[in-house]
């Protein structure tokens, strides 16, 4: 038999095919990379448009979005409040009442009257008359303006300090808690607060002070300034963690700093506040307050930086007349006390500042 030479076809075809496939892979890989990169770029562009264009525009044109951020009435602390269940909150010497401050619009505010500690023991009797205690009080009264994220129960720890010296009238703004459910606004709340002060003035001849925390500091200052136009002046104004203007406070929030580099930042995220009536210009209103002012701020405040409280103090100190308008004092609580934004009541010297 002759020698049969093996065919190379079967032996080399698969290898050739494999080699051919490997040669095509770089092109496919390159196409895949290009497509993937294009998709990523498109997604990033869309994300940029949504975050840095869409959100600012939504904020600019939506008064309701601005209102809900300033007045988060649907998410208040503490949740599920029971304003007449005083045992739940371990508090005594308190009565719950409702005060109508605007009959035309039927605006009624939920109010707590908290007795000074010295009168608490007497209040355990069923026939205790809170109205008489307020009317004939040897103690002054403080009208308390809470922050934007709570109801009148939220500041119990601060009440424990204040009731060492005062009757406390703590109230919820319109749209908050069990007060009349209407949209809150700076102007509306200030008008309500003026009427609440006048109601309180009818209940007692005692000295009346204002205490405002956070957003409440802006509202209490604005209320005191407006009362001045009627020749009504409270005995004093306490500002706990205040700010100068809402615009400056917003610029200090870490989240909004993400947008601060945008050319349209001011026109979409700051100016619209004025356009919709959300001014909160405490640095202007404080100049029209004709009573002594005390400002207290924590150095470690993570919500409203203490430099805004100090700036407000400097404005008041430099532009008010201490002889005719009353002096202004500023207390900066050191960081090691860890008072932050809502625990200033823990400051050991706070009672001495109030005295």
Short mmCIF file of C-alpha atoms in Angstrom, two decimals, residues 28-44:
data_model
loop_
_atom_site.label_atom_id
_atom_site.label_comp_id
_atom_site.label_asym_id
_atom_site.label_seq_id
_atom_site.Cartn_x
_atom_site.Cartn_y
_atom_site.Cartn_z
CA UNK A 28 -16.02 44.00 19.22
CA UNK A 29 -14.49 45.01 22.51
CA UNK A 30 -13.80 48.49 21.19
CA UNK A 31 -17.36 48.87 19.98
CA UNK A 32 -18.64 47.66 23.34
CA UNK A 33 -16.46 50.19 25.16
CA UNK A 34 -17.65 53.00 22.92
CA UNK A 35 -21.31 52.09 23.44
CA UNK A 36 -20.83 51.73 27.20
CA UNK A 37 -19.03 55.05 27.43
CA UNK A 38 -21.75 56.73 25.39
CA UNK A 39 -24.46 55.31 27.66
CA UNK A 40 -22.57 56.44 30.76
CA UNK A 41 -22.10 59.94 29.33
CA UNK A 42 -25.78 60.15 28.44
CA UNK A 43 -26.82 58.96 31.91
CA UNK A 44 -24.45 61.43 33.56
#
